[in-house]
Structures are given as structure tokens and as C-alpha cells.
PDB file of C-alpha atoms in Angstrom:
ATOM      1  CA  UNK A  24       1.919  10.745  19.538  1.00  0.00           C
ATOM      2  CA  UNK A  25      -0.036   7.536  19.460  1.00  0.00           C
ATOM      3  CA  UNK A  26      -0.171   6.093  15.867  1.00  0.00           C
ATOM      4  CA  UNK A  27      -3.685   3.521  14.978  1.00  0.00           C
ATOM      5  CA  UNK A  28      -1.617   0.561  14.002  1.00  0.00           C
ATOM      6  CA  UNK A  29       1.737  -1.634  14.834  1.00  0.00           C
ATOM      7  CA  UNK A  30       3.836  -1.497  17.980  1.00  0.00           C
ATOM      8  CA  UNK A  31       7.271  -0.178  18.762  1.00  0.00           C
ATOM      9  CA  UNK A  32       8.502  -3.970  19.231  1.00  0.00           C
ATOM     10  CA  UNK A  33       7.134  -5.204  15.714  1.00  0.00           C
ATOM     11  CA  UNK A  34       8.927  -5.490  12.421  1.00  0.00           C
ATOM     12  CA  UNK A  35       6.334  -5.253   9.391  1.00  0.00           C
ATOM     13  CA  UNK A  36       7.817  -7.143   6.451  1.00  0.00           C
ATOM     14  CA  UNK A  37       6.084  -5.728   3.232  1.00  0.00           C
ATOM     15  CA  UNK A  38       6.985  -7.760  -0.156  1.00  0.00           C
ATOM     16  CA  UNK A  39       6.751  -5.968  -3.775  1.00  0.00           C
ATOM     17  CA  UNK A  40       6.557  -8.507  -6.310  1.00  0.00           C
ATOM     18  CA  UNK A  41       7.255  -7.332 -10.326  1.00  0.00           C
ATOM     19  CA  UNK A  42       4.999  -8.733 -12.744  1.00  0.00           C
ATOM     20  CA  UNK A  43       7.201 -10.871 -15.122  1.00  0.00           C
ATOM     21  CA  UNK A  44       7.246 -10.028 -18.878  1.00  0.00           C
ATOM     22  CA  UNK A  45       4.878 -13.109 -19.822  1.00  0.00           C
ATOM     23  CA  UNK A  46       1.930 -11.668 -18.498  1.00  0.00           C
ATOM     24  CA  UNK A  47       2.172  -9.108 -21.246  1.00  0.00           C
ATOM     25  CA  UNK A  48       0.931 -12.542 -23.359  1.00  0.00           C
ATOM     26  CA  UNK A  49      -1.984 -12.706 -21.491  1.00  0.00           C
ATOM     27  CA  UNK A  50      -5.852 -12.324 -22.376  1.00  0.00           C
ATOM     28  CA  UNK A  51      -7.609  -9.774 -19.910  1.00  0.00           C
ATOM     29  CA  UNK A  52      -9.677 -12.074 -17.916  1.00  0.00           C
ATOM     30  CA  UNK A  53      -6.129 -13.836 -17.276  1.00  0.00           C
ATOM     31  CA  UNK A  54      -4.461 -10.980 -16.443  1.00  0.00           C
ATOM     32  CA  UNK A  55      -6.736 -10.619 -13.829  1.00  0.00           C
ATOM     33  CA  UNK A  56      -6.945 -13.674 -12.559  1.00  0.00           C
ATOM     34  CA  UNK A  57      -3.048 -13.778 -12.860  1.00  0.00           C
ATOM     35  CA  UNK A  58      -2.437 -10.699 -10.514  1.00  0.00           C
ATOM     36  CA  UNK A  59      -4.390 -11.399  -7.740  1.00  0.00           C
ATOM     37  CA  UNK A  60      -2.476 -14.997  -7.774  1.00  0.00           C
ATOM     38  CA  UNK A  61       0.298 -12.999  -7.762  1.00  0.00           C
ATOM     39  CA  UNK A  62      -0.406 -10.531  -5.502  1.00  0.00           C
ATOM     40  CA  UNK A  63      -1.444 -13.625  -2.590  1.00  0.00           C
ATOM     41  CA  UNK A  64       2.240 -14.782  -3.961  1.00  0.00           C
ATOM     42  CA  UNK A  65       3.915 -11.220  -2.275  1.00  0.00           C
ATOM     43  CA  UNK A  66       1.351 -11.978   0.730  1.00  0.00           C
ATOM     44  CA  UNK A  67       3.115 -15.875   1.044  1.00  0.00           C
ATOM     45  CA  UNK A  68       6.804 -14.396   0.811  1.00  0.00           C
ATOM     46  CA  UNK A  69       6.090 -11.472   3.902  1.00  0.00           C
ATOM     47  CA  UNK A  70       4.202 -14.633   5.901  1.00  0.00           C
ATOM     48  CA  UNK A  71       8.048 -16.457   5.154  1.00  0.00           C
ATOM     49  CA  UNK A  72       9.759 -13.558   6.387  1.00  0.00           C
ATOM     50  CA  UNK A  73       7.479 -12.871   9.531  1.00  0.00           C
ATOM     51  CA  UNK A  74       7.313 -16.462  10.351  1.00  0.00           C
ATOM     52  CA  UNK A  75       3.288 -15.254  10.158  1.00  0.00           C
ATOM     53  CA  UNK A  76       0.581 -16.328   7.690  1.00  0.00           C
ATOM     54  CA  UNK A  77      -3.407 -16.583   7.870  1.00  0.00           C
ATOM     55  CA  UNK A  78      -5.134 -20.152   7.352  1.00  0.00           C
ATOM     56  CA  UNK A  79      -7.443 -18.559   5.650  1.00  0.00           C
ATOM     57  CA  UNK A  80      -7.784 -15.648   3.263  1.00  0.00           C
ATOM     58  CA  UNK A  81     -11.249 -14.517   3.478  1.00  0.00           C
ATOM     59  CA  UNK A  82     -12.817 -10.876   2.889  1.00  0.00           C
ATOM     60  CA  UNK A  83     -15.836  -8.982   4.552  1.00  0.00           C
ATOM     61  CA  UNK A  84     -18.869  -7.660   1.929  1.00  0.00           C
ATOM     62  CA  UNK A  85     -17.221  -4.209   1.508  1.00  0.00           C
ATOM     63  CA  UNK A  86     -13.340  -6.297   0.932  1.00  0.00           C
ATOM     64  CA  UNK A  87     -11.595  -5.587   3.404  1.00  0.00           C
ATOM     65  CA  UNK A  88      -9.281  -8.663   4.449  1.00  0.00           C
ATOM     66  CA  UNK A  89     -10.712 -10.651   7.607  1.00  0.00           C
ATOM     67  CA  UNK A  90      -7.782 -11.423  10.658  1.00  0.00           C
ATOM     68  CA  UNK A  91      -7.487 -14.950  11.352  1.00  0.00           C
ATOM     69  CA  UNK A  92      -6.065 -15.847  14.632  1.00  0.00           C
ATOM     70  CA  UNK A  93      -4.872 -12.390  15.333  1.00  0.00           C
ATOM     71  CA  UNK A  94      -2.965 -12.744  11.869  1.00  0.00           C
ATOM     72  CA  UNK A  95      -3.436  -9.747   9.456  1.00  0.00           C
ATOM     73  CA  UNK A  96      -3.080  -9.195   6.030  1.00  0.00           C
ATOM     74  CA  UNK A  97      -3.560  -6.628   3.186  1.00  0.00           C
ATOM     75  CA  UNK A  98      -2.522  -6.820  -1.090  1.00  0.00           C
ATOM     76  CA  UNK A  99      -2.379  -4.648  -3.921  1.00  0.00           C
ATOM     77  CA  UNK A 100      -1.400  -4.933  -7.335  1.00  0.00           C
ATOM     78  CA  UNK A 101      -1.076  -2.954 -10.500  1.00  0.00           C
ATOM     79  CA  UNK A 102      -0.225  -4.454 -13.932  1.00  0.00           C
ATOM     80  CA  UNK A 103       3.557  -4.148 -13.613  1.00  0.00           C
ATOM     81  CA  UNK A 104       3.854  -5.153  -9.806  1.00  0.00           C
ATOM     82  CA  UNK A 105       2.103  -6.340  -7.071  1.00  0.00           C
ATOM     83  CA  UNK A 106       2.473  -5.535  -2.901  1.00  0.00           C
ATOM     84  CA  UNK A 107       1.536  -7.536  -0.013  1.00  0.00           C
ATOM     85  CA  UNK A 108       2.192  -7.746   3.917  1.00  0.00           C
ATOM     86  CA  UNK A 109       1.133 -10.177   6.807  1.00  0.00           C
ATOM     87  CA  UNK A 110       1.541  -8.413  10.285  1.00  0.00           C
ATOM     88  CA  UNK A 111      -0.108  -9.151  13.735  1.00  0.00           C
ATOM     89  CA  UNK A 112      -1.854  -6.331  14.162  1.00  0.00           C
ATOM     90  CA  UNK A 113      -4.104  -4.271  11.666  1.00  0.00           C
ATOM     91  CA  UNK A 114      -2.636  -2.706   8.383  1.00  0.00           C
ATOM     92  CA  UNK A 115      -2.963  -1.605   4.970  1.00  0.00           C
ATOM     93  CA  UNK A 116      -1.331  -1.663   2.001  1.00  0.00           C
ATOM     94  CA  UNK A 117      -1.175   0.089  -1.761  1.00  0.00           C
ATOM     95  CA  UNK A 118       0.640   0.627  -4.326  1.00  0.00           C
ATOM     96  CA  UNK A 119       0.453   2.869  -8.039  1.00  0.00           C
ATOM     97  CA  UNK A 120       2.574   3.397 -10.827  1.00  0.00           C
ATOM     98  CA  UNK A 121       3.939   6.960 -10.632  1.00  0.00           C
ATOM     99  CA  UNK A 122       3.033   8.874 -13.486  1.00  0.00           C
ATOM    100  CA  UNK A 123       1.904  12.709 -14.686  1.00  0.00           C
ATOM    101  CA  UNK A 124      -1.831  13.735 -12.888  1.00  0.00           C
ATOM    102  CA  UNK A 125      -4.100  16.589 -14.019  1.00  0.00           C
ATOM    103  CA  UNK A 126      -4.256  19.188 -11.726  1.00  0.00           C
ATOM    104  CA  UNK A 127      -8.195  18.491 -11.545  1.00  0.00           C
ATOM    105  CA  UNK A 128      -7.548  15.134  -9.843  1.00  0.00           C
ATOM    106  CA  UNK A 129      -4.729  16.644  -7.979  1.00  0.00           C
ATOM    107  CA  UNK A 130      -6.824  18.807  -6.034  1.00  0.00           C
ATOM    108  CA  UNK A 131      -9.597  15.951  -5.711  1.00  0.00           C
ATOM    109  CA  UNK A 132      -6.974  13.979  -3.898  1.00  0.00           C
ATOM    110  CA  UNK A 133      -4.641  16.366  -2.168  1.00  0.00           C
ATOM    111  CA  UNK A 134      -6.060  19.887  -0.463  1.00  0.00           C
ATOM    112  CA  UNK A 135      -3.681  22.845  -0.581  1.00  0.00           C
ATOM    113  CA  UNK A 136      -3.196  22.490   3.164  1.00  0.00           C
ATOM    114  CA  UNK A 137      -2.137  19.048   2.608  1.00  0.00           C
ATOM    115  CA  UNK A 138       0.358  20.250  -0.505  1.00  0.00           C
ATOM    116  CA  UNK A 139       1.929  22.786   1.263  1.00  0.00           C
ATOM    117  CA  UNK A 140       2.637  20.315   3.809  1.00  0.00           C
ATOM    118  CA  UNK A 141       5.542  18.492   1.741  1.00  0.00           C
ATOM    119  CA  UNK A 142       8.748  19.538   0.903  1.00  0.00           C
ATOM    120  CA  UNK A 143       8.825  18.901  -2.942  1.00  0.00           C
ATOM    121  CA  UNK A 144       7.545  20.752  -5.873  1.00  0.00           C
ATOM    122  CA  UNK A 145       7.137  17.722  -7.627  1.00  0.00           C
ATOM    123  CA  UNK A 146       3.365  17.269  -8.195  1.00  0.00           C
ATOM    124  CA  UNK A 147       3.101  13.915  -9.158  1.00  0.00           C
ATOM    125  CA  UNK A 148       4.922  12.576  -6.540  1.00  0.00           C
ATOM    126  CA  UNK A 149       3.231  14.393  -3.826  1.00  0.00           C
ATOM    127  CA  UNK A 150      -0.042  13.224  -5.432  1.00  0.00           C
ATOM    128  CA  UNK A 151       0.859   8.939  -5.130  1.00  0.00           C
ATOM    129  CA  UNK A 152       1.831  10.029  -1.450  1.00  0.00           C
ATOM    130  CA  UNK A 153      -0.994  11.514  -0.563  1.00  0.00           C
ATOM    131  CA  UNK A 154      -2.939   8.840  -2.411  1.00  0.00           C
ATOM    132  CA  UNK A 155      -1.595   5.728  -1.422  1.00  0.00           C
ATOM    133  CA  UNK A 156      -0.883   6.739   1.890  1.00  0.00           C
ATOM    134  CA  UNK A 157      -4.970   7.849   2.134  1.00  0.00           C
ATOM    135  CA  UNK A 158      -5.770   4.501   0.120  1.00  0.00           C
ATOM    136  CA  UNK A 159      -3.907   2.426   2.833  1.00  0.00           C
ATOM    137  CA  UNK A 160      -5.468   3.632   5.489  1.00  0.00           C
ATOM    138  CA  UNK A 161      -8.722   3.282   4.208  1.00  0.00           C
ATOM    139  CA  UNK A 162      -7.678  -0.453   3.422  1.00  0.00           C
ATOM    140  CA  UNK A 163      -7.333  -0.832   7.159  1.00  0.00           C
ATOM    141  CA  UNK A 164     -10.546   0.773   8.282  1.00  0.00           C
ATOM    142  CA  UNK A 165     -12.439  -1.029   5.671  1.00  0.00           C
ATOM    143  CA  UNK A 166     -14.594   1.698   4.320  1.00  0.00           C
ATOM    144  CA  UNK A 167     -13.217   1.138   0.715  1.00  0.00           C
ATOM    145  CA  UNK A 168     -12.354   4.889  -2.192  1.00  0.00           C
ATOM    146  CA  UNK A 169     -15.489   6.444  -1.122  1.00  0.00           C
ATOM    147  CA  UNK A 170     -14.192   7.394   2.520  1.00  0.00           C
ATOM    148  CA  UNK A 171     -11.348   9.439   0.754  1.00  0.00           C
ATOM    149  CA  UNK A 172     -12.724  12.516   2.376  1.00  0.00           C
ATOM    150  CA  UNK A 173     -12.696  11.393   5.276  1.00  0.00           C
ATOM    151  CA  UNK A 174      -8.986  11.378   5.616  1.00  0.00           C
ATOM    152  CA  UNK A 175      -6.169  13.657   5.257  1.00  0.00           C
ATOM    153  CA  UNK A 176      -2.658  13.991   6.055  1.00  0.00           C
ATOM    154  CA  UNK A 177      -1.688  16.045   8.655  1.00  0.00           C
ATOM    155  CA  UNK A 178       1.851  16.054   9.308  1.00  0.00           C
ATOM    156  CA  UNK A 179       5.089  14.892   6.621  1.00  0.00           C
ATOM    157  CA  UNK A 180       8.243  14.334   8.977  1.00  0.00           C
ATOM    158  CA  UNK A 181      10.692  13.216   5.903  1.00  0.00           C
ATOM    159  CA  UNK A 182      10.774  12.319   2.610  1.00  0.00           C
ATOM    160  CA  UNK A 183       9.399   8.494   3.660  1.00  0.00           C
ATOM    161  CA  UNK A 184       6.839   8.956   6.063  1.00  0.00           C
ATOM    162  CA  UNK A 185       3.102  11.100   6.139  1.00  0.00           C
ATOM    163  CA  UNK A 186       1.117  10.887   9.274  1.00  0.00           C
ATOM    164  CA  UNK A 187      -2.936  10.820   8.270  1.00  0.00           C
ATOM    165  CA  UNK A 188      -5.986  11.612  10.216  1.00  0.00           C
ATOM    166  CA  UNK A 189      -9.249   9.577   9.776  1.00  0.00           C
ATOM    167  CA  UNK A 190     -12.288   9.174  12.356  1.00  0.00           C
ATOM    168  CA  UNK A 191      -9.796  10.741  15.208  1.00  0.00           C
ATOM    169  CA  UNK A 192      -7.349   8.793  15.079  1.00  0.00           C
ATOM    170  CA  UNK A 193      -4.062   9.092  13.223  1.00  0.00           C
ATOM    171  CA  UNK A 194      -1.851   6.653  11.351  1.00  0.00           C
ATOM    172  CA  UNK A 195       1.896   6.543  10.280  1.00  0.00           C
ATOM    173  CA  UNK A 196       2.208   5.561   6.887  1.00  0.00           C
ATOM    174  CA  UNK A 197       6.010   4.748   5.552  1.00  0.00           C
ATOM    175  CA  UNK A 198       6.460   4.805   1.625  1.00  0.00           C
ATOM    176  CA  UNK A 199       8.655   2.907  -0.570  1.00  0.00           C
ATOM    177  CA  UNK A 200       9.726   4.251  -3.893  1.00  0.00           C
ATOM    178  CA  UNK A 201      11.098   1.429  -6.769  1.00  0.00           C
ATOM    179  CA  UNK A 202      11.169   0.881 -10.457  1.00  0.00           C
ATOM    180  CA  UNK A 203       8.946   3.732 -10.913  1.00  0.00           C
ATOM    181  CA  UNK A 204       6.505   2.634  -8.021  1.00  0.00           C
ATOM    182  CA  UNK A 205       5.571   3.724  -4.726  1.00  0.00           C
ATOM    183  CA  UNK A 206       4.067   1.739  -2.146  1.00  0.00           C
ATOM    184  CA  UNK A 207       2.868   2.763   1.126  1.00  0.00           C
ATOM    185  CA  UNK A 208       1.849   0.936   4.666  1.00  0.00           C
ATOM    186  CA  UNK A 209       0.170   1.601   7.334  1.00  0.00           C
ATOM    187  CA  UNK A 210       3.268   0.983  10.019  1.00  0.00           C
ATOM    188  CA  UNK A 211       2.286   2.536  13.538  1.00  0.00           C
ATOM    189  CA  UNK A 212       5.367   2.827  15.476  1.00  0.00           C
ATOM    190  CA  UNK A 213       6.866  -0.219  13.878  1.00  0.00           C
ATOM    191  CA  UNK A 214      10.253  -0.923  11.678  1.00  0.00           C
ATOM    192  CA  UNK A 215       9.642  -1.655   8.146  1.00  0.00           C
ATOM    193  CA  UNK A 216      12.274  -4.151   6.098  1.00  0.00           C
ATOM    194  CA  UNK A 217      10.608  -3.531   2.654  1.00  0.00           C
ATOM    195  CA  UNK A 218      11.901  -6.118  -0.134  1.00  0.00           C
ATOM    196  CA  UNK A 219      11.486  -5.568  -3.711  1.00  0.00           C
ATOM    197  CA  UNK A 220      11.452  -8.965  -6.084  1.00  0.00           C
ATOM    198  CA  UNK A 221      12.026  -9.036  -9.699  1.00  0.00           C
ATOM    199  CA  UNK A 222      11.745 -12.634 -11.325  1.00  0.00           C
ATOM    200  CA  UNK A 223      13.164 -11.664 -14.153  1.00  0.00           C
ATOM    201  CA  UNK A 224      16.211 -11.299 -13.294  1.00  0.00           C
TER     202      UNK A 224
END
């Protein structure tokens, strides 16, 4: 199968950043400011580690990160950690804090096709897959939350990958579960080294 995203050659280098304990001492506006600083600091140490990184870090008007010089890049963050990836081709990245969902916003996010598709009973978890996996590849197209519909996963080969459908094409999306986290990214048919940093210790 062909997969929307990186080649069998590439090696995606994806960088999870904890949030250190001071920025519990923080006002909200800095706490804002703060992760998104943070955040472009998981984005610097995947550049180090691909030997890639854009000049420039600009956005289009719906926000979806802007290649420079055939040099991609994607970021999320949360209050307790932060993700971010350079790559040369197109990707996406998320990340959530894995905790207890209603089942209303279970079945907003995940259809029973798609629940019946993984091999766990554990609701929650199949819930972040299905959501950061969908909110990754949406990160790529550039269509933003409100094209949620518009994809769903079709296929779950193991316990870290989901393959998705969106527009016709189909993306592999690899998942990495830490600390209570789970990230996922867009990967094609590339390897993913995923490195998990906490400052604190």
C-alpha cells in the first residue's frame, strides 16, 4: 500500500519535551507564551538530530506550518509536555494527555467500525489513538479540527501503528506512549527514533 507521507529511506526523528515543574509558577498568558517557546525548543532538538531545520518558521491563515526549502515541520504541546518533528517531506504531529472520556465524545471521535477495529477494550486509550492519529493528519493537510469527519482509520496492524483515510489517500500514523502521554506522527513508510526529554531530571 502507498502511505501520503515519508519514504522507505527516511528516518523521522520526533522529540517530546516535558514541561519542567516551574511553569506550574507561571501566570496564564506566560504559560502560553512559555509552551509554544517550548514546543519550537522540541522542533530545534529533532532539526539536531536530522541534521534538518527550517530558516524560517512561518504559518499559512488556517496554521498549518509553511515548508521552507523542502524542510518540514509540525509542534504540539499540552501543559505537561510538548512534541515536535522536522522531516523533509510533509508530516504532522500531536500529542494529549491520556485520561477518562465520556462515551458522548467517544463516539464523536471514534465510529464503531473504527472501535472494533483495535484490539483493546480499553476506551480511553483507543480514543487518544484515534484522536491524535486523526489530529495529525489533519495537521498535515492543513484543514485544521473541523475536517475531523473527513477522516477515519481504516486499518490497526499493532499496538503502535493506525493507518487513516482522508480525501483518498491514506496515511501511516506510528504512536508513542510516555509518562502518561501519547503522541502520534504522520510517518509514511519511514523509521521513527522517538526521544522523550525530561529536564528535570
Amino acid at each position: 500500500m502507498q502511505y501520503q507521507g515519508g519514504e522507505a529511506i527516511s528516518v523521522l526523528y520526533p522529540v517530546l519535551l516535558k514541561v519542567p515543574e516551574t511553569f506550574r509558577q507561571l501566570k496564564f498568558k506566560e504559560k502560553t507564551v512559555f509552551l509554544g517557546r517550548y514546543a519550537r525548543q522540541s522542533l530545534r532538538i529533532s532539526g539536531e538530530y536530522s541534521g534538518l531545520y527550517p530558516e524560517e518558521l512561518k504559518k499559512n491563515k488556517k496554521g498549518k506550518p509553511l515548508s521552507c526549502r523542502g524542510i518540514y515541520w509540525s509542534i504540539s504541546h499540552k501543559p505537561g509536555c510538548t512534541a515536535g518533528i522536522v522531516a523533509p517531506f510533509d508530516t504532522g504531529i500531536d500529542i494529549e494527555k491520556i485520561k477518562p472520556v465520556s462515551t458522548p465524545l467517544f463516539r464523536r471521535i471514534c465510529s464503531a467500525e473504527e472501535n472494533d477495529l483495535f484490539k483493546t477494550d480499553n476506551m480511553d486509550l483507543i480514543f487518544f489513538r484515534c484522536f491524535t492519529s486523526k489530529e495529525a493528519v489533519l495537521k498535515l493537510i492543513g484543514t485544521g479540527l473541523q475536517g475531523m469527519k473527513g477522516v477515519r482509520v481504516i486499518e490497526v496492524p499493532d499496538n503502535l501503528n493506525t493507518v487513516l483515510m482522508a480525501g483518498g489517500d491514506v496515511y501511516m500514523v506510528e504512536h508513542f506512549i510516555v509518562d502518561g502521554y501519547i503522541s502520534s506522527v504522520v510517518k509514511g513508510d519511514s523509521r521513527v527514533i522517538w526521544d522523550y526529554i525530561d529536564p528535570d531530571f
